[in-house]
Amino acid sequence: NAGVMQNPRHLVRRRGQEARLRCSPMKGHSHVYWYRQLPEEGLKFMVYLQKENIIDESGMPKERFSAEFPKEGPSILRIQQVVRGDSAAYFCASSPWGLAGASYEQYFGPGTRLTVT
Amino acid sequence: QKEVEQDPGPLSVPEGAIVSLNCTYSNSAFQYFMWYRQYSRKGPELLMYTYSSGNKEDGRFTAQVDKSSKYISLFIRDSQPSDSATYLCAMTRMIYNQGGKLIFGQGTELSVKP
């Protein structure tokens, strides 16, 4: 049973370029969370999605960042016009269905390490 | 003030020692409390979770939650060098159809010396 898959594992972008990060949840999971881990900081929530719906985007920066989870295919976190401050590890976590929509259990992928030069 | 406070360490102990890791929090609405282990340059791995107050044991690991004090702990008995990692506490409240975003502590870096 494959775990959460993320690709690419490492991504280098120049300032002003776009970054696309992909996340395939565990089999049977239809809930995806994205988190960001900045150097010397803890993991910070960004967005929570169900298939074709953004449920909670309270942690997303207001500009340049967007996320989607289409009916078919992986969830994508998109960062437009990247800046050096976007350099971080981006993790997605998937969750099975639970009484509150999603379960409290979240299983993390290996992350994508974004470096902006 | 951060919602979840965790001493970042680093914490260094000899093999076989009992390790105590702790977090405090300010939001009394949190219901689920988790501990994750993260090896260097890897994704967090869910170790244990506890609902509300109480203790939970799993092998060498024991998680404790004291909601009255807003304090959670993870104990590791007979620590091994393979336990060397960063330990993250996380907590959430589940809202129907809104999921439960995790609020993490900063993580404690643990080193177990042979």
JSON list of C-alpha atoms in Angstrom, two decimals:
[
{"chain": "A", "resi": 1, "resn": "ASN", "atom": "CA", "xyz": [0.00, 0.00, 0.00]},
{"chain": "A", "resi": 2, "resn": "ALA", "atom": "CA", "xyz": [1.81, 3.07, -1.26]},
{"chain": "A", "resi": 3, "resn": "GLY", "atom": "CA", "xyz": [2.04, 6.04, 1.07]},
{"chain": "A", "resi": 4, "resn": "VAL", "atom": "CA", "xyz": [1.58, 9.67, 0.18]},
{"chain": "A", "resi": 5, "resn": "MET", "atom": "CA", "xyz": [3.61, 10.55, -2.88]},
{"chain": "A", "resi": 6, "resn": "GLN", "atom": "CA", "xyz": [5.01, 13.96, -3.67]},
{"chain": "A", "resi": 7, "resn": "ASN", "atom": "CA", "xyz": [6.94, 15.13, -6.67]},
{"chain": "A", "resi": 8, "resn": "PRO", "atom": "CA", "xyz": [9.29, 16.50, -7.45]},
{"chain": "A", "resi": 9, "resn": "ARG", "atom": "CA", "xyz": [11.33, 15.87, -4.31]},
{"chain": "A", "resi": 10, "resn": "HIS", "atom": "CA", "xyz": [13.62, 18.80, -5.09]},
{"chain": "A", "resi": 11, "resn": "LEU", "atom": "CA", "xyz": [12.77, 21.81, -7.18]},
{"chain": "A", "resi": 12, "resn": "VAL", "atom": "CA", "xyz": [14.98, 24.75, -8.07]},
{"chain": "A", "resi": 13, "resn": "ARG", "atom": "CA", "xyz": [13.42, 27.88, -9.51]},
{"chain": "A", "resi": 14, "resn": "ARG", "atom": "CA", "xyz": [14.74, 31.31, -10.32]},
{"chain": "A", "resi": 15, "resn": "ARG", "atom": "CA", "xyz": [12.99, 34.34, -8.89]},
{"chain": "A", "resi": 16, "resn": "GLY", "atom": "CA", "xyz": [9.89, 35.14, -10.90]},
{"chain": "A", "resi": 17, "resn": "GLN", "atom": "CA", "xyz": [9.31, 31.62, -12.19]},
{"chain": "A", "resi": 18, "resn": "GLU", "atom": "CA", "xyz": [6.40, 29.36, -11.30]},
{"chain": "A", "resi": 19, "resn": "ALA", "atom": "CA", "xyz": [6.60, 26.31, -9.06]},
{"chain": "A", "resi": 20, "resn": "ARG", "atom": "CA", "xyz": [4.16, 23.40, -9.25]},
{"chain": "A", "resi": 21, "resn": "LEU", "atom": "CA", "xyz": [4.18, 20.83, -6.49]},
{"chain": "A", "resi": 22, "resn": "ARG", "atom": "CA", "xyz": [2.18, 17.61, -6.78]},
{"chain": "A", "resi": 23, "resn": "CYS", "atom": "CA", "xyz": [0.73, 15.35, -4.15]},
{"chain": "A", "resi": 24, "resn": "SER", "atom": "CA", "xyz": [-0.96, 11.97, -4.59]},
{"chain": "A", "resi": 25, "resn": "PRO", "atom": "CA", "xyz": [-2.77, 10.89, -1.43]},
{"chain": "A", "resi": 26, "resn": "MET", "atom": "CA", "xyz": [-2.81, 7.40, 0.00]},
{"chain": "A", "resi": 27, "resn": "LYS", "atom": "CA", "xyz": [-5.20, 5.01, -1.65]},
{"chain": "A", "resi": 28, "resn": "GLY", "atom": "CA", "xyz": [-8.71, 5.56, -0.36]},
{"chain": "A", "resi": 29, "resn": "HIS", "atom": "CA", "xyz": [-7.96, 9.01, 1.04]},
{"chain": "A", "resi": 30, "resn": "SER", "atom": "CA", "xyz": [-9.84, 11.94, -0.43]},
{"chain": "A", "resi": 31, "resn": "HIS", "atom": "CA", "xyz": [-8.65, 14.72, 1.87]},
{"chain": "A", "resi": 32, "resn": "VAL", "atom": "CA", "xyz": [-5.39, 16.59, 1.41]},
{"chain": "A", "resi": 33, "resn": "TYR", "atom": "CA", "xyz": [-3.64, 19.15, 3.59]},
{"chain": "A", "resi": 34, "resn": "TRP", "atom": "CA", "xyz": [-0.63, 21.23, 2.57]},
{"chain": "A", "resi": 35, "resn": "TYR", "atom": "CA", "xyz": [1.94, 22.48, 5.09]},
{"chain": "A", "resi": 36, "resn": "ARG", "atom": "CA", "xyz": [5.10, 24.53, 4.76]},
{"chain": "A", "resi": 37, "resn": "GLN", "atom": "CA", "xyz": [8.25, 24.15, 6.84]},
{"chain": "A", "resi": 38, "resn": "LEU", "atom": "CA", "xyz": [10.51, 27.17, 6.73]},
{"chain": "A", "resi": 39, "resn": "PRO", "atom": "CA", "xyz": [14.10, 26.95, 7.99]},
{"chain": "A", "resi": 40, "resn": "GLU", "atom": "CA", "xyz": [14.17, 27.23, 11.81]},
{"chain": "A", "resi": 41, "resn": "GLU", "atom": "CA", "xyz": [10.37, 27.22, 11.96]},
{"chain": "A", "resi": 42, "resn": "GLY", "atom": "CA", "xyz": [7.81, 24.54, 12.58]},
{"chain": "A", "resi": 43, "resn": "LEU", "atom": "CA", "xyz": [5.29, 23.16, 10.17]},
{"chain": "A", "resi": 44, "resn": "LYS", "atom": "CA", "xyz": [2.59, 25.67, 9.26]},
{"chain": "A", "resi": 45, "resn": "PHE", "atom": "CA", "xyz": [-0.80, 24.80, 7.81]},
{"chain": "A", "resi": 46, "resn": "MET", "atom": "CA", "xyz": [-1.57, 26.26, 4.41]},
{"chain": "A", "resi": 47, "resn": "VAL", "atom": "CA", "xyz": [-4.70, 24.74, 2.91]},
{"chain": "A", "resi": 48, "resn": "TYR", "atom": "CA", "xyz": [-7.13, 21.84, 3.23]},
{"chain": "A", "resi": 49, "resn": "LEU", "atom": "CA", "xyz": [-8.85, 20.38, 0.18]},
{"chain": "A", "resi": 50, "resn": "GLN", "atom": "CA", "xyz": [-11.32, 17.67, -0.64]},
{"chain": "A", "resi": 51, "resn": "LYS", "atom": "CA", "xyz": [-11.86, 16.46, -4.19]},
{"chain": "A", "resi": 52, "resn": "GLU", "atom": "CA", "xyz": [-12.78, 19.52, -6.30]},
{"chain": "A", "resi": 53, "resn": "ASN", "atom": "CA", "xyz": [-13.24, 21.72, -3.22]},
{"chain": "A", "resi": 54, "resn": "ILE", "atom": "CA", "xyz": [-11.09, 24.04, -1.15]},
{"chain": "A", "resi": 55, "resn": "ILE", "atom": "CA", "xyz": [-12.39, 23.72, 2.40]},
{"chain": "A", "resi": 56, "resn": "ASP", "atom": "CA", "xyz": [-9.96, 25.84, 4.46]},
{"chain": "A", "resi": 57, "resn": "GLU", "atom": "CA", "xyz": [-7.35, 28.14, 2.97]},
{"chain": "A", "resi": 58, "resn": "SER", "atom": "CA", "xyz": [-6.81, 30.25, 6.05]},
{"chain": "A", "resi": 59, "resn": "GLY", "atom": "CA", "xyz": [-3.05, 29.57, 6.01]},
{"chain": "A", "resi": 60, "resn": "MET", "atom": "CA", "xyz": [-2.43, 30.43, 2.38]},
{"chain": "A", "resi": 61, "resn": "PRO", "atom": "CA", "xyz": [-0.62, 33.67, 1.53]},
{"chain": "A", "resi": 62, "resn": "LYS", "atom": "CA", "xyz": [-3.08, 36.02, -0.13]},
{"chain": "A", "resi": 63, "resn": "GLU", "atom": "CA", "xyz": [-1.13, 36.39, -3.34]},
{"chain": "A", "resi": 64, "resn": "ARG", "atom": "CA", "xyz": [0.79, 34.09, -5.70]},
{"chain": "A", "resi": 65, "resn": "PHE", "atom": "CA", "xyz": [-0.27, 30.84, -4.00]},
{"chain": "A", "resi": 66, "resn": "SER", "atom": "CA", "xyz": [-3.09, 28.58, -5.15]},
{"chain": "A", "resi": 67, "resn": "ALA", "atom": "CA", "xyz": [-4.09, 24.95, -4.67]},
{"chain": "A", "resi": 68, "resn": "GLU", "atom": "CA", "xyz": [-6.39, 22.49, -6.34]},
{"chain": "A", "resi": 69, "resn": "PHE", "atom": "CA", "xyz": [-7.44, 18.88, -5.99]},
{"chain": "A", "resi": 70, "resn": "PRO", "atom": "CA", "xyz": [-9.22, 17.83, -9.16]},
{"chain": "A", "resi": 71, "resn": "LYS", "atom": "CA", "xyz": [-11.59, 14.92, -9.51]},
{"chain": "A", "resi": 72, "resn": "GLU", "atom": "CA", "xyz": [-8.87, 12.98, -11.30]},
{"chain": "A", "resi": 73, "resn": "GLY", "atom": "CA", "xyz": [-5.17, 13.31, -10.63]},
{"chain": "A", "resi": 74, "resn": "PRO", "atom": "CA", "xyz": [-2.98, 14.68, -7.87]},
{"chain": "A", "resi": 75, "resn": "SER", "atom": "CA", "xyz": [-3.44, 17.75, -5.74]},
{"chain": "A", "resi": 76, "resn": "ILE", "atom": "CA", "xyz": [-1.32, 20.65, -6.95]},
{"chain": "A", "resi": 77, "resn": "LEU", "atom": "CA", "xyz": [0.14, 23.56, -5.00]},
{"chain": "A", "resi": 78, "resn": "ARG", "atom": "CA", "xyz": [1.09, 26.35, -7.36]},
{"chain": "A", "resi": 79, "resn": "ILE", "atom": "CA", "xyz": [3.35, 29.27, -6.52]},
{"chain": "A", "resi": 80, "resn": "GLN", "atom": "CA", "xyz": [3.57, 32.03, -9.09]},
{"chain": "A", "resi": 81, "resn": "GLN", "atom": "CA", "xyz": [6.45, 34.49, -9.40]},
{"chain": "A", "resi": 82, "resn": "VAL", "atom": "CA", "xyz": [8.50, 32.80, -6.69]},
{"chain": "A", "resi": 83, "resn": "VAL", "atom": "CA", "xyz": [10.67, 34.86, -4.35]},
{"chain": "A", "resi": 84, "resn": "ARG", "atom": "CA", "xyz": [13.59, 33.78, -2.17]},
{"chain": "A", "resi": 85, "resn": "GLY", "atom": "CA", "xyz": [11.33, 33.73, 0.88]},
{"chain": "A", "resi": 86, "resn": "ASP", "atom": "CA", "xyz": [9.35, 30.88, -0.69]},
{"chain": "A", "resi": 87, "resn": "SER", "atom": "CA", "xyz": [12.33, 28.55, -0.26]},
{"chain": "A", "resi": 88, "resn": "ALA", "atom": "CA", "xyz": [11.10, 25.86, 2.12]},
{"chain": "A", "resi": 89, "resn": "ALA", "atom": "CA", "xyz": [10.00, 22.27, 2.42]},
{"chain": "A", "resi": 90, "resn": "TYR", "atom": "CA", "xyz": [6.39, 21.77, 1.36]},
{"chain": "A", "resi": 91, "resn": "PHE", "atom": "CA", "xyz": [4.59, 18.75, 2.74]},
{"chain": "A", "resi": 92, "resn": "CYS", "atom": "CA", "xyz": [1.23, 17.34, 1.92]},
{"chain": "A", "resi": 93, "resn": "ALA", "atom": "CA", "xyz": [-0.69, 15.04, 4.19]},
{"chain": "A", "resi": 94, "resn": "SER", "atom": "CA", "xyz": [-3.63, 12.86, 3.33]},
{"chain": "A", "resi": 95, "resn": "SER", "atom": "CA", "xyz": [-6.47, 11.81, 5.56]},
{"chain": "A", "resi": 96, "resn": "PRO", "atom": "CA", "xyz": [-9.26, 9.26, 5.37]},
{"chain": "A", "resi": 97, "resn": "TRP", "atom": "CA", "xyz": [-12.90, 10.14, 5.88]},
{"chain": "A", "resi": 98, "resn": "GLY", "atom": "CA", "xyz": [-13.99, 10.68, 9.46]},
{"chain": "A", "resi": 99, "resn": "LEU", "atom": "CA", "xyz": [-16.95, 11.96, 11.40]},
{"chain": "A", "resi": 100, "resn": "ALA", "atom": "CA", "xyz": [-15.90, 15.56, 10.84]},
{"chain": "A", "resi": 101, "resn": "GLY", "atom": "CA", "xyz": [-15.41, 15.03, 7.12]},
{"chain": "A", "resi": 102, "resn": "ALA", "atom": "CA", "xyz": [-11.75, 14.23, 7.51]},
{"chain": "A", "resi": 103, "resn": "SER", "atom": "CA", "xyz": [-10.19, 12.10, 10.20]},
{"chain": "A", "resi": 104, "resn": "TYR", "atom": "CA", "xyz": [-7.76, 13.59, 12.71]},
{"chain": "A", "resi": 105, "resn": "GLU", "atom": "CA", "xyz": [-5.18, 11.17, 11.32]},
{"chain": "A", "resi": 106, "resn": "GLN", "atom": "CA", "xyz": [-2.92, 12.80, 8.78]},
{"chain": "A", "resi": 107, "resn": "TYR", "atom": "CA", "xyz": [-0.18, 10.92, 6.97]},
{"chain": "A", "resi": 108, "resn": "PHE", "atom": "CA", "xyz": [2.60, 12.95, 5.48]},
{"chain": "A", "resi": 109, "resn": "GLY", "atom": "CA", "xyz": [4.49, 12.61, 2.25]},
{"chain": "A", "resi": 110, "resn": "PRO", "atom": "CA", "xyz": [8.27, 13.00, 1.92]},
{"chain": "A", "resi": 111, "resn": "GLY", "atom": "CA", "xyz": [7.98, 16.65, 0.95]},
{"chain": "A", "resi": 112, "resn": "THR", "atom": "CA", "xyz": [9.19, 18.85, -1.88]},
{"chain": "A", "resi": 113, "resn": "ARG", "atom": "CA", "xyz": [12.17, 21.03, -1.13]},
{"chain": "A", "resi": 114, "resn": "LEU", "atom": "CA", "xyz": [11.89, 24.24, -3.08]},
{"chain": "A", "resi": 115, "resn": "THR", "atom": "CA", "xyz": [14.94, 26.40, -3.56]},
{"chain": "A", "resi": 116, "resn": "VAL", "atom": "CA", "xyz": [14.57, 29.81, -5.15]},
{"chain": "A", "resi": 117, "resn": "THR", "atom": "CA", "xyz": [17.75, 31.29, -6.56]},
{"chain": "B", "resi": 1, "resn": "GLN", "atom": "CA", "xyz": [2.31, 34.07, 22.08]},
{"chain": "B", "resi": 2, "resn": "LYS", "atom": "CA", "xyz": [2.42, 30.90, 19.97]},
{"chain": "B", "resi": 3, "resn": "GLU", "atom": "CA", "xyz": [-0.55, 28.56, 20.20]},
{"chain": "B", "resi": 4, "resn": "VAL", "atom": "CA", "xyz": [1.77, 25.61, 20.84]},
{"chain": "B", "resi": 5, "resn": "GLU", "atom": "CA", "xyz": [5.09, 25.92, 22.64]},
{"chain": "B", "resi": 6, "resn": "GLN", "atom": "CA", "xyz": [7.78, 23.25, 22.48]},
{"chain": "B", "resi": 7, "resn": "ASP", "atom": "CA", "xyz": [11.37, 23.42, 23.64]},
{"chain": "B", "resi": 8, "resn": "PRO", "atom": "CA", "xyz": [13.48, 23.01, 20.49]},
{"chain": "B", "resi": 9, "resn": "GLY", "atom": "CA", "xyz": [16.39, 21.43, 22.38]},
{"chain": "B", "resi": 10, "resn": "PRO", "atom": "CA", "xyz": [18.67, 19.92, 21.28]},
{"chain": "B", "resi": 11, "resn": "LEU", "atom": "CA", "xyz": [18.31, 17.13, 23.82]},
{"chain": "B", "resi": 12, "resn": "SER", "atom": "CA", "xyz": [21.10, 14.59, 24.13]},
{"chain": "B", "resi": 13, "resn": "VAL", "atom": "CA", "xyz": [20.73, 11.41, 26.22]},
{"chain": "B", "resi": 14, "resn": "PRO", "atom": "CA", "xyz": [22.65, 8.13, 26.59]},
{"chain": "B", "resi": 15, "resn": "GLU", "atom": "CA", "xyz": [21.24, 4.95, 25.13]},
{"chain": "B", "resi": 16, "resn": "GLY", "atom": "CA", "xyz": [18.75, 3.32, 27.50]},
{"chain": "B", "resi": 17, "resn": "ALA", "atom": "CA", "xyz": [17.66, 6.57, 29.13]},
{"chain": "B", "resi": 18, "resn": "ILE", "atom": "CA", "xyz": [14.04, 7.63, 29.61]},
{"chain": "B", "resi": 19, "resn": "VAL", "atom": "CA", "xyz": [13.24, 10.63, 27.45]},
{"chain": "B", "resi": 20, "resn": "SER", "atom": "CA", "xyz": [10.55, 13.17, 28.31]},
{"chain": "B", "resi": 21, "resn": "LEU", "atom": "CA", "xyz": [9.30, 15.55, 25.62]},
{"chain": "B", "resi": 22, "resn": "ASN", "atom": "CA", "xyz": [6.72, 18.21, 26.37]},
{"chain": "B", "resi": 23, "resn": "CYS", "atom": "CA", "xyz": [4.45, 20.82, 24.83]},
{"chain": "B", "resi": 24, "resn": "THR", "atom": "CA", "xyz": [2.17, 23.45, 26.24]},
{"chain": "B", "resi": 25, "resn": "TYR", "atom": "CA", "xyz": [-0.71, 25.06, 24.42]},
{"chain": "B", "resi": 26, "resn": "SER", "atom": "CA", "xyz": [-3.10, 27.93, 24.87]},
{"chain": "B", "resi": 27, "resn": "ASN", "atom": "CA", "xyz": [-6.26, 26.96, 22.94]},
{"chain": "B", "resi": 28, "resn": "SER", "atom": "CA", "xyz": [-8.60, 24.97, 25.18]},
{"chain": "B", "resi": 29, "resn": "ALA", "atom": "CA", "xyz": [-10.64, 23.92, 22.13]},
{"chain": "B", "resi": 30, "resn": "PHE", "atom": "CA", "xyz": [-8.00, 21.42, 20.99]},
{"chain": "B", "resi": 31, "resn": "GLN", "atom": "CA", "xyz": [-9.32, 17.87, 21.20]},
{"chain": "B", "resi": 32, "resn": "TYR", "atom": "CA", "xyz": [-6.79, 15.62, 19.46]},
{"chain": "B", "resi": 33, "resn": "PHE", "atom": "CA", "xyz": [-3.14, 15.55, 20.36]},
{"chain": "B", "resi": 34, "resn": "MET", "atom": "CA", "xyz": [-0.49, 13.91, 18.20]},
{"chain": "B", "resi": 35, "resn": "TRP", "atom": "CA", "xyz": [3.20, 13.19, 18.26]},
{"chain": "B", "resi": 36, "resn": "TYR", "atom": "CA", "xyz": [5.15, 12.97, 15.03]},
{"chain": "B", "resi": 37, "resn": "ARG", "atom": "CA", "xyz": [8.71, 11.87, 14.48]},
{"chain": "B", "resi": 38, "resn": "GLN", "atom": "CA", "xyz": [10.73, 13.47, 11.68]},
{"chain": "B", "resi": 39, "resn": "TYR", "atom": "CA", "xyz": [14.08, 12.21, 10.53]},
{"chain": "B", "resi": 40, "resn": "SER", "atom": "CA", "xyz": [16.37, 14.64, 8.78]},
{"chain": "B", "resi": 41, "resn": "ARG", "atom": "CA", "xyz": [15.04, 15.64, 5.36]},
{"chain": "B", "resi": 42, "resn": "LYS", "atom": "CA", "xyz": [12.08, 13.26, 5.61]},
{"chain": "B", "resi": 43, "resn": "GLY", "atom": "CA", "xyz": [8.36, 13.74, 6.12]},
{"chain": "B", "resi": 44, "resn": "PRO", "atom": "CA", "xyz": [6.80, 13.61, 9.61]},
{"chain": "B", "resi": 45, "resn": "GLU", "atom": "CA", "xyz": [5.70, 10.15, 10.71]},
{"chain": "B", "resi": 46, "resn": "LEU", "atom": "CA", "xyz": [2.66, 9.80, 12.97]},
{"chain": "B", "resi": 47, "resn": "LEU", "atom": "CA", "xyz": [3.75, 8.09, 16.21]},
{"chain": "B", "resi": 48, "resn": "MET", "atom": "CA", "xyz": [0.79, 8.40, 18.53]},
{"chain": "B", "resi": 49, "resn": "TYR", "atom": "CA", "xyz": [-2.43, 10.28, 19.00]},
{"chain": "B", "resi": 50, "resn": "THR", "atom": "CA", "xyz": [-4.62, 10.86, 22.04]},
{"chain": "B", "resi": 51, "resn": "TYR", "atom": "CA", "xyz": [-8.13, 12.16, 22.27]},
{"chain": "B", "resi": 52, "resn": "SER", "atom": "CA", "xyz": [-8.78, 14.51, 25.18]},
{"chain": "B", "resi": 53, "resn": "SER", "atom": "CA", "xyz": [-7.07, 13.89, 28.53]},
{"chain": "B", "resi": 54, "resn": "GLY", "atom": "CA", "xyz": [-5.43, 10.65, 29.56]},
{"chain": "B", "resi": 55, "resn": "ASN", "atom": "CA", "xyz": [-2.57, 8.31, 28.86]},
{"chain": "B", "resi": 56, "resn": "LYS", "atom": "CA", "xyz": [-1.82, 6.06, 25.92]},
{"chain": "B", "resi": 57, "resn": "GLU", "atom": "CA", "xyz": [0.93, 3.50, 25.68]},
{"chain": "B", "resi": 58, "resn": "ASP", "atom": "CA", "xyz": [2.42, 1.87, 22.59]},
{"chain": "B", "resi": 59, "resn": "GLY", "atom": "CA", "xyz": [5.51, -0.22, 23.14]},
{"chain": "B", "resi": 60, "resn": "ARG", "atom": "CA", "xyz": [8.29, 2.02, 24.44]},
{"chain": "B", "resi": 61, "resn": "PHE", "atom": "CA", "xyz": [6.22, 5.17, 23.91]},
{"chain": "B", "resi": 62, "resn": "THR", "atom": "CA", "xyz": [3.70, 6.74, 26.29]},
{"chain": "B", "resi": 63, "resn": "ALA", "atom": "CA", "xyz": [1.68, 9.84, 25.50]},
{"chain": "B", "resi": 64, "resn": "GLN", "atom": "CA", "xyz": [0.02, 11.90, 28.23]},
{"chain": "B", "resi": 65, "resn": "VAL", "atom": "CA", "xyz": [-2.47, 14.73, 27.93]},
{"chain": "B", "resi": 66, "resn": "ASP", "atom": "CA", "xyz": [-3.50, 17.02, 30.79]},
{"chain": "B", "resi": 67, "resn": "LYS", "atom": "CA", "xyz": [-6.13, 19.36, 29.41]},
{"chain": "B", "resi": 68, "resn": "SER", "atom": "CA", "xyz": [-6.58, 21.16, 32.73]},
{"chain": "B", "resi": 69, "resn": "SER", "atom": "CA", "xyz": [-2.95, 22.28, 32.56]},
{"chain": "B", "resi": 70, "resn": "LYS", "atom": "CA", "xyz": [-2.84, 22.48, 28.75]},
{"chain": "B", "resi": 71, "resn": "TYR", "atom": "CA", "xyz": [0.22, 20.23, 28.81]},
{"chain": "B", "resi": 72, "resn": "ILE", "atom": "CA", "xyz": [1.12, 17.15, 26.81]},
{"chain": "B", "resi": 73, "resn": "SER", "atom": "CA", "xyz": [4.05, 14.78, 27.11]},
{"chain": "B", "resi": 74, "resn": "LEU", "atom": "CA", "xyz": [5.72, 11.95, 25.24]},
{"chain": "B", "resi": 75, "resn": "PHE", "atom": "CA", "xyz": [7.89, 9.50, 27.15]},
{"chain": "B", "resi": 76, "resn": "ILE", "atom": "CA", "xyz": [10.32, 7.16, 25.43]},
{"chain": "B", "resi": 77, "resn": "ARG", "atom": "CA", "xyz": [11.61, 4.27, 27.52]},
{"chain": "B", "resi": 78, "resn": "ASP", "atom": "CA", "xyz": [14.86, 2.42, 26.84]},
{"chain": "B", "resi": 79, "resn": "SER", "atom": "CA", "xyz": [15.83, 4.98, 24.21]},
{"chain": "B", "resi": 80, "resn": "GLN", "atom": "CA", "xyz": [17.82, 3.76, 21.21]},
{"chain": "B", "resi": 81, "resn": "PRO", "atom": "CA", "xyz": [20.14, 5.55, 18.77]},
{"chain": "B", "resi": 82, "resn": "SER", "atom": "CA", "xyz": [17.48, 4.94, 16.11]},
{"chain": "B", "resi": 83, "resn": "ASP", "atom": "CA", "xyz": [15.17, 7.23, 18.12]},
{"chain": "B", "resi": 84, "resn": "SER", "atom": "CA", "xyz": [17.42, 10.16, 17.22]},
{"chain": "B", "resi": 85, "resn": "ALA", "atom": "CA", "xyz": [15.14, 12.52, 15.31]},
{"chain": "B", "resi": 86, "resn": "THR", "atom": "CA", "xyz": [13.04, 15.64, 15.72]},
{"chain": "B", "resi": 87, "resn": "TYR", "atom": "CA", "xyz": [9.81, 15.08, 17.65]},
{"chain": "B", "resi": 88, "resn": "LEU", "atom": "CA", "xyz": [6.88, 17.31, 16.81]},
{"chain": "B", "resi": 89, "resn": "CYS", "atom": "CA", "xyz": [3.78, 17.72, 18.90]},
{"chain": "B", "resi": 90, "resn": "ALA", "atom": "CA", "xyz": [0.63, 18.66, 17.02]},
{"chain": "B", "resi": 91, "resn": "MET", "atom": "CA", "xyz": [-2.95, 19.28, 17.98]},
{"chain": "B", "resi": 92, "resn": "THR", "atom": "CA", "xyz": [-6.27, 20.07, 16.40]},
{"chain": "B", "resi": 93, "resn": "ARG", "atom": "CA", "xyz": [-9.94, 20.52, 16.89]},
{"chain": "B", "resi": 94, "resn": "MET", "atom": "CA", "xyz": [-12.19, 18.80, 14.42]},
{"chain": "B", "resi": 95, "resn": "ILE", "atom": "CA", "xyz": [-14.98, 20.86, 12.93]},
{"chain": "B", "resi": 96, "resn": "TYR", "atom": "CA", "xyz": [-17.70, 19.00, 11.04]},
{"chain": "B", "resi": 97, "resn": "ASN", "atom": "CA", "xyz": [-16.95, 19.15, 7.32]},
{"chain": "B", "resi": 98, "resn": "GLN", "atom": "CA", "xyz": [-14.11, 21.58, 7.96]},
{"chain": "B", "resi": 99, "resn": "GLY", "atom": "CA", "xyz": [-11.50, 18.98, 8.82]},
{"chain": "B", "resi": 100, "resn": "GLY", "atom": "CA", "xyz": [-8.82, 19.63, 11.38]},
{"chain": "B", "resi": 101, "resn": "LYS", "atom": "CA", "xyz": [-5.72, 21.58, 10.49]},
{"chain": "B", "resi": 102, "resn": "LEU", "atom": "CA", "xyz": [-2.81, 20.59, 12.67]},
{"chain": "B", "resi": 103, "resn": "ILE", "atom": "CA", "xyz": [-1.07, 23.19, 14.81]},
{"chain": "B", "resi": 104, "resn": "PHE", "atom": "CA", "xyz": [2.51, 22.10, 15.40]},
{"chain": "B", "resi": 105, "resn": "GLY", "atom": "CA", "xyz": [5.08, 22.85, 18.02]},
{"chain": "B", "resi": 106, "resn": "GLN", "atom": "CA", "xyz": [8.52, 23.87, 16.82]},
{"chain": "B", "resi": 107, "resn": "GLY", "atom": "CA", "xyz": [9.89, 20.36, 17.36]},
{"chain": "B", "resi": 108, "resn": "THR", "atom": "CA", "xyz": [12.48, 18.98, 19.78]},
{"chain": "B", "resi": 109, "resn": "GLU", "atom": "CA", "xyz": [15.68, 17.60, 18.32]},
{"chain": "B", "resi": 110, "resn": "LEU", "atom": "CA", "xyz": [16.66, 14.41, 20.18]},
{"chain": "B", "resi": 111, "resn": "SER", "atom": "CA", "xyz": [20.01, 12.65, 20.00]},
{"chain": "B", "resi": 112, "resn": "VAL", "atom": "CA", "xyz": [20.50, 9.26, 21.66]},
{"chain": "B", "resi": 113, "resn": "LYS", "atom": "CA", "xyz": [24.18, 8.43, 22.09]},
{"chain": "B", "resi": 114, "resn": "PRO", "atom": "CA", "xyz": [25.34, 4.79, 22.00]}
]
